[in-house]
Amino acid sequence: MSEDLHTSCCSPERGSDGCGEQRLGWHEYFMSVAHLISKRATCMRGHIGAVIVRDNNILSTGYNGAPSGLPHCNETNCKIYRSEHPDGTVEENCVNTIHAEINAIAQAAKHGVSIKDADIYITASPCIHCLKVLINVGIKTIYYDKPYKIEHISELLRLSGIRMVQVEVHNI
């Protein structure tokens, strides 16, 4: 499910000129941006950031939080609901929160930006609900940092043909 994307300090992708500070590669750059965006998240249970990219250009960003103009979890606390997967595992989610991936898609739609055939960088792998939406909007590759319940999405990934690649970013 993941590919090795680590680059050496002297690789062309790192942009090293051999004298001084190393230039970030594209994967490191976009994942670092996703981590920065996650700092705007307002859900107390997790801070997730997402960046939608095509041709090395940022098209849209999102973080998890309440719909615009509504109270955020950090103001009113999370309202948790429980659901059960077919395998019996229990999932807990916040009623107030829109996930980062959905917010990035909504921002693109709000501003008339096509995200078909784009890639997304997310600080954690998507939940099953977000993956279904990512499939429908035409995302080609999901780059993620931390795994989150990947076992629940593996069958959808296989059937959809979307690639999912782990990109670990250190020293953020």
XYZ file of N, CA and C in Angstrom:
516
model
N 0.809 -1.202 0.000
C 0.000 0.000 0.000
C 0.848 1.260 0.000
N 2.070 1.178 0.475
C 2.883 2.384 0.479
C 4.139 2.161 -0.347
N 4.701 3.244 -0.785
C 5.935 3.206 -1.560
C 6.996 3.977 -0.794
N 8.237 3.654 -1.038
C 9.316 4.371 -0.374
C 9.556 5.685 -1.102
N 9.291 6.783 -0.426
C 9.472 8.099 -1.037
C 10.588 8.891 -0.380
N 11.360 8.211 0.433
C 12.440 8.926 1.105
C 13.519 9.265 0.079
N 13.989 10.489 0.140
C 15.026 10.916 -0.779
C 16.278 11.234 0.017
N 17.403 11.054 -0.588
C 18.646 11.364 0.107
C 18.913 12.863 0.020
N 19.826 13.314 0.850
C 20.110 14.742 0.888
C 20.771 15.241 -0.398
N 21.289 14.336 -1.203
C 21.968 14.757 -2.424
C 21.158 14.468 -3.684
N 19.914 14.010 -3.541
C 19.122 13.669 -4.724
C 18.638 14.928 -5.421
N 18.394 14.825 -6.732
C 17.907 15.982 -7.475
C 16.583 16.510 -6.921
N 15.707 15.590 -6.414
C 14.422 16.051 -5.875
C 14.605 16.955 -4.676
N 15.640 16.703 -3.885
C 15.916 17.547 -2.732
C 16.483 18.899 -3.160
N 16.965 18.996 -4.362
C 17.453 20.269 -4.879
C 18.754 20.721 -4.256
N 19.531 19.804 -3.774
C 20.766 20.164 -3.107
C 21.765 20.761 -4.097
N 22.354 21.850 -3.719
C 23.414 22.417 -4.554
C 24.773 22.095 -3.941
N 24.748 21.256 -2.881
C 25.998 20.822 -2.272
C 26.582 21.817 -1.302
N 25.934 22.966 -1.090
C 26.526 23.942 -0.184
C 25.445 24.644 0.634
N 25.016 23.977 1.702
C 24.092 24.648 2.590
C 22.791 23.915 2.801
N 21.778 24.681 3.087
C 20.475 24.140 3.457
C 19.844 23.342 2.325
N 19.206 22.241 2.705
C 18.576 21.360 1.729
C 17.184 21.880 1.364
N 16.861 21.773 0.106
C 15.536 22.156 -0.383
C 14.594 20.972 -0.187
N 13.384 21.239 0.271
C 12.393 20.182 0.442
C 11.979 19.612 -0.900
N 11.771 18.297 -0.939
C 11.164 17.673 -2.102
C 9.669 17.968 -2.103
N 8.999 17.690 -3.219
C 7.572 18.018 -3.336
C 6.725 17.297 -2.286
N 6.985 16.019 -2.051
C 6.182 15.280 -1.076
C 6.357 15.858 0.328
N 7.603 16.157 0.687
C 7.869 16.762 1.995
C 7.200 18.133 2.106
N 7.279 18.892 1.049
C 6.703 20.230 1.030
C 5.186 20.184 1.259
N 4.479 19.393 0.448
C 3.019 19.359 0.562
C 2.566 18.732 1.878
N 3.290 17.716 2.364
C 2.909 17.130 3.655
C 3.194 18.111 4.788
N 4.260 18.875 4.675
C 4.540 19.903 5.688
C 3.447 20.970 5.685
N 2.967 21.343 4.513
C 1.856 22.296 4.416
C 0.614 21.702 5.088
N 0.333 20.426 4.843
C -0.822 19.776 5.475
C -0.699 19.824 6.996
N 0.504 19.588 7.508
C 0.711 19.655 8.962
C 0.506 21.078 9.480
N 0.959 22.069 8.755
C 0.738 23.457 9.159
C -0.762 23.775 9.187
N -1.470 23.349 8.161
C -2.909 23.597 8.085
C -3.640 22.908 9.233
N -3.161 21.741 9.652
C -3.818 21.014 10.749
C -3.835 21.815 12.044
N -2.942 22.782 12.167
C -2.900 23.611 13.381
C -4.111 24.539 13.499
N -4.898 24.672 12.422
C -6.145 25.461 12.459
C -7.330 24.619 12.923
N -7.177 23.307 13.025
C -8.278 22.418 13.388
C -8.839 22.779 14.761
N -10.150 22.608 14.894
C -10.807 22.982 16.148
C -11.421 21.798 16.881
N -11.377 20.613 16.303
C -11.878 19.425 16.985
C -10.856 19.020 18.034
N -11.312 18.766 19.233
C -10.400 18.434 20.327
C -9.852 17.011 20.217
N -10.472 16.166 19.407
C -10.069 14.763 19.303
C -8.938 14.532 18.316
N -8.702 15.449 17.419
C -7.628 15.265 16.460
C -7.479 16.466 15.562
N -6.258 16.769 15.227
C -5.969 17.886 14.336
C -5.433 17.312 13.029
N -6.261 17.386 11.993
C -5.917 16.826 10.687
C -5.919 17.959 9.663
N -4.956 17.907 8.750
C -4.886 18.876 7.660
C -4.846 18.154 6.327
N -5.385 18.806 5.287
C -5.414 18.227 3.945
C -5.071 19.287 2.912
N -4.340 18.868 1.877
C -3.952 19.749 0.783
C -4.227 19.005 -0.519
N -5.021 19.601 -1.394
C -5.290 19.011 -2.701
C -4.369 19.679 -3.713
N -3.669 18.839 -4.507
C -2.591 19.295 -5.381
C -2.743 18.680 -6.772
N -2.448 19.475 -7.789
C -2.307 18.946 -9.149
C -1.150 19.678 -9.808
N -0.287 18.936 -10.476
C 0.875 19.505 -11.172
C 1.713 20.393 -10.254
N 1.929 19.927 -9.029
C 2.723 20.637 -8.022
C 2.179 22.019 -7.673
N 0.868 22.202 -7.830
C 0.196 23.441 -7.430
C -0.901 23.115 -6.433
N -0.973 23.901 -5.360
C -2.021 23.715 -4.357
C -3.332 24.254 -4.907
N -4.351 23.401 -4.910
C -5.672 23.787 -5.401
C -6.607 24.166 -4.261
N -6.480 23.477 -3.128
C -7.393 23.709 -2.013
C -6.799 23.105 -0.749
N -7.241 23.614 0.402
C -6.804 23.085 1.690
C -8.003 22.931 2.613
N -7.838 22.131 3.651
C -8.893 21.973 4.640
C -8.350 21.406 5.936
N -9.069 21.638 6.999
C -8.741 21.073 8.316
C -10.048 20.678 8.976
N -9.977 19.836 9.997
C -11.211 19.388 10.624
C -11.737 20.421 11.612
N -13.038 20.668 11.493
C -13.706 21.632 12.356
C -15.178 21.729 12.003
N -15.885 22.550 12.721
C -17.327 22.721 12.531
C -17.611 23.478 11.232
N -18.830 23.325 10.708
C -19.218 24.125 9.542
C -19.079 25.625 9.840
N -18.820 26.417 8.806
C -18.628 27.868 8.958
C -19.761 28.498 9.756
N -19.384 29.306 10.727
C -20.355 30.051 11.515
C -20.978 29.281 12.666
N -20.703 28.005 12.786
C -21.257 27.202 13.880
C -20.213 27.016 14.969
N -20.659 26.745 16.203
C -19.702 26.571 17.305
C -18.749 25.401 17.041
N -17.490 25.611 17.387
C -16.461 24.581 17.232
C -16.347 23.764 18.514
N -15.761 22.575 18.389
C -15.589 21.691 19.541
C -14.767 22.349 20.650
N -13.780 23.142 20.268
C -12.960 23.783 21.289
C -13.723 24.881 22.027
N -14.949 25.176 21.583
C -15.820 26.137 22.263
C -16.944 25.433 23.030
N -17.386 24.262 22.542
C -18.555 23.605 23.128
C -18.331 22.150 23.509
N -17.181 21.570 23.244
C -16.847 20.159 23.439
C -17.390 19.306 22.296
N -16.738 18.183 22.093
C -17.156 17.251 21.040
C -18.454 16.556 21.437
N -19.294 16.327 20.450
C -20.511 15.538 20.648
C -20.270 14.228 19.906
N -20.094 13.166 20.648
C -19.646 11.894 20.088
C -20.830 10.973 19.802
N -20.768 10.336 18.632
C -21.706 9.256 18.334
C -20.899 8.015 18.004
N -21.497 6.861 18.250
C -20.829 5.583 18.027
C -21.519 4.847 16.892
N -20.714 4.202 16.047
C -21.247 3.333 15.008
C -20.414 2.065 14.990
N -20.987 1.012 14.435
C -20.307 -0.271 14.420
C -20.041 -0.721 12.993
N -18.785 -1.122 12.734
C -18.407 -1.660 11.428
C -18.916 -3.086 11.315
N -19.066 -3.599 10.099
C -19.516 -4.985 9.923
C -18.650 -6.012 10.667
N -17.357 -5.685 10.879
C -16.484 -6.635 11.595
C -16.633 -6.536 13.109
N -17.518 -5.631 13.582
C -17.787 -5.505 15.006
C -17.015 -4.421 15.722
N -16.028 -3.820 15.075
C -15.285 -2.746 15.737
C -16.162 -1.503 15.823
N -15.996 -0.781 16.893
C -16.798 0.411 17.150
C -16.010 1.647 16.748
N -16.664 2.534 16.065
C -16.077 3.804 15.614
C -16.762 4.924 16.397
N -15.984 5.865 16.887
C -16.538 7.049 17.546
C -16.187 8.267 16.719
N -17.194 9.085 16.421
C -16.996 10.300 15.633
C -17.692 11.466 16.305
N -17.275 12.652 15.940
C -17.851 13.881 16.486
C -18.922 14.402 15.527
N -20.078 14.683 16.052
C -21.187 15.198 15.253
C -20.867 16.589 14.690
N -20.116 17.402 15.427
C -19.829 18.781 15.031
C -18.817 18.903 13.897
N -17.955 17.912 13.750
C -16.768 18.072 12.917
C -16.953 17.599 11.485
N -16.488 18.430 10.555
C -16.320 18.036 9.156
C -14.841 17.706 9.003
N -14.543 16.554 8.419
C -13.155 16.134 8.275
C -12.400 17.014 7.287
N -11.087 17.047 7.452
C -10.211 17.910 6.656
C -10.372 17.682 5.157
N -10.475 16.414 4.749
C -10.605 16.094 3.328
C -11.879 16.695 2.742
N -12.973 16.571 3.475
C -14.261 17.097 3.015
C -14.214 18.620 2.974
N -13.582 19.237 3.970
C -13.451 20.698 3.957
C -12.613 21.173 2.774
N -11.554 20.446 2.423
C -10.739 20.821 1.256
C -11.568 20.707 -0.027
N -12.361 19.658 -0.141
C -13.246 19.481 -1.306
C -14.282 20.596 -1.347
N -14.863 20.925 -0.203
C -15.878 21.989 -0.134
C -15.284 23.344 -0.522
N -14.065 23.622 -0.088
C -13.421 24.885 -0.455
C -13.190 24.966 -1.954
N -12.768 23.862 -2.548
C -12.567 23.839 -4.007
C -13.905 24.100 -4.713
N -14.960 23.440 -4.268
C -16.280 23.623 -4.885
C -16.775 25.054 -4.706
N -16.595 25.592 -3.521
C -17.041 26.964 -3.217
C -16.395 27.987 -4.150
N -15.150 27.738 -4.529
C -14.405 28.680 -5.363
C -14.305 28.248 -6.823
N -15.038 27.193 -7.192
C -15.078 26.762 -8.590
C -13.793 26.155 -9.103
N -13.070 25.472 -8.239
C -11.788 24.868 -8.614
C -11.997 23.373 -8.868
N -11.682 22.925 -10.068
C -11.790 21.506 -10.397
C -10.657 20.735 -9.720
N -11.012 19.641 -9.065
C -9.998 18.800 -8.412
C -9.941 17.404 -9.039
N -10.605 17.217 -10.152
C -10.568 15.931 -10.849
C -9.124 15.608 -11.245
N -8.720 14.375 -11.023
C -7.375 13.880 -11.331
C -6.281 14.525 -10.479
N -6.643 15.112 -9.355
C -5.659 15.694 -8.442
C -5.215 14.648 -7.421
N -4.241 15.020 -6.608
C -3.767 14.209 -5.493
C -4.104 14.949 -4.206
N -4.108 14.222 -3.097
C -4.362 14.851 -1.807
C -3.290 14.407 -0.815
N -2.827 15.342 -0.010
C -1.902 15.084 1.086
C -2.679 15.291 2.368
N -2.661 14.285 3.247
C -3.425 14.332 4.490
C -2.499 13.902 5.626
N -2.633 14.538 6.767
C -1.766 14.201 7.892
C -2.069 12.823 8.477
N -3.236 12.258 8.176
C -3.584 10.885 8.560
C -4.373 10.264 7.417
N -4.284 8.954 7.270
C -5.033 8.288 6.201
C -6.537 8.538 6.399
N -7.302 8.553 5.319
C -8.717 8.930 5.417
C -9.577 7.848 6.073
N -10.658 8.287 6.700
C -11.661 7.352 7.195
C -12.430 6.803 5.989
N -13.236 5.810 6.205
C -13.966 5.182 5.114
C -14.924 6.157 4.427
N -15.539 7.056 5.187
C -16.474 8.022 4.608
C -15.758 9.024 3.711
N -14.629 9.528 4.185
C -13.853 10.470 3.371
C -13.297 9.782 2.126
N -12.858 8.537 2.257
C -12.347 7.818 1.095
C -13.427 7.702 0.018
N -14.656 7.410 0.411
C -15.736 7.293 -0.577
C -15.927 8.604 -1.335
N -15.822 9.716 -0.644
C -15.955 11.021 -1.302
C -14.746 11.297 -2.190
N -13.545 10.962 -1.720
C -12.334 11.145 -2.529
C -12.422 10.334 -3.826
N -12.985 9.151 -3.753
C -13.202 8.342 -4.957
C -14.125 9.079 -5.914
N -15.224 9.595 -5.394
C -16.232 10.238 -6.252
C -15.755 11.527 -6.896
N -14.852 12.260 -6.260
C -14.385 13.519 -6.855
C -13.198 13.319 -7.791
N -12.696 12.094 -7.908
C -11.656 11.816 -8.885
C -10.231 11.977 -8.402
N -10.003 11.913 -7.083
C -8.637 11.962 -6.562
C -7.894 10.711 -7.026
N -6.662 10.879 -7.502
C -5.886 9.766 -8.044
C -4.971 9.116 -7.009
N -4.299 9.931 -6.187
C -3.371 9.401 -5.195
C -3.593 10.101 -3.867
N -3.622 9.308 -2.808
C -3.725 9.818 -1.441
C -2.359 9.642 -0.798
N -1.748 10.753 -0.399
C -0.502 10.718 0.355
C -0.869 11.019 1.804
N -0.402 10.197 2.733
C -0.738 10.394 4.139
C 0.512 10.229 4.992
N 0.479 10.806 6.190
C 1.603 10.674 7.109
C 1.341 9.527 8.085
N 0.350 9.647 8.925
C 0.078 8.644 9.958
C -1.072 7.731 9.522
N -0.942 6.422 9.733
C -2.046 5.516 9.394
C -3.196 5.642 10.400
N -4.420 5.571 9.885
C -5.617 5.613 10.724
C -6.597 4.561 10.218
N -6.718 3.474 10.939
C -7.684 2.414 10.647
C -7.672 1.989 9.175
N -6.493 1.770 8.653
C -6.336 1.402 7.247
C -7.069 0.101 6.918
N -7.184 -0.770 7.894
C -7.857 -2.040 7.636
C -9.313 -1.845 7.188
N -9.925 -0.729 7.549
C -11.322 -0.461 7.175
C -11.458 0.045 5.745
N -10.359 0.501 5.142
C -10.460 1.087 3.801
C -9.737 0.290 2.724
N -9.051 -0.776 3.103
C -8.229 -1.513 2.135
C -9.046 -2.070 0.974
N -10.239 -2.592 1.226
C -11.058 -3.148 0.148
C -11.516 -2.051 -0.814
N -11.937 -0.897 -0.292
C -12.337 0.221 -1.162
C -11.166 0.722 -1.999
N -9.996 0.778 -1.416
C -8.809 1.186 -2.169
C -8.549 0.221 -3.315
N -8.618 -1.055 -3.025
C -8.375 -2.071 -4.051
C -9.387 -1.952 -5.185
N -10.661 -1.820 -4.844
C -11.708 -1.756 -5.857
C -11.665 -0.457 -6.668
N -11.271 0.639 -6.032
C -11.311 1.950 -6.690
C -10.091 2.218 -7.566
N -8.971 1.594 -7.235
C -7.747 1.855 -7.983
C -6.996 3.092 -7.511
N -7.488 3.754 -6.477
C -6.759 4.901 -5.927
C -5.501 4.394 -5.233
N -4.391 5.062 -5.512
C -3.138 4.735 -4.828
C -3.105 5.441 -3.488
N -2.548 4.762 -2.479
C -2.345 5.396 -1.189
C -0.897 5.177 -0.793
N -0.189 6.275 -0.528
C 1.250 6.249 -0.297
C 1.556 6.983 1.010
N 2.319 6.330 1.871
C 2.715 6.975 3.115
C 3.915 7.879 2.884
N 3.812 9.106 3.371
C 4.896 10.083 3.315
C 5.118 10.577 4.734
N 6.181 10.091 5.344
C 6.477 10.519 6.700
C 7.366 11.754 6.656
N 6.959 12.749 7.384
C 7.736 13.991 7.435
C 8.271 14.162 8.842
N 9.563 14.369 8.928
C 10.224 14.540 10.224
C 10.618 15.998 10.384
N 10.770 16.400 11.624
C 11.217 17.762 11.960
C 10.271 18.845 11.471
N 9.003 18.645 11.724
C 8.032 19.678 11.322
C 7.933 20.706 12.409
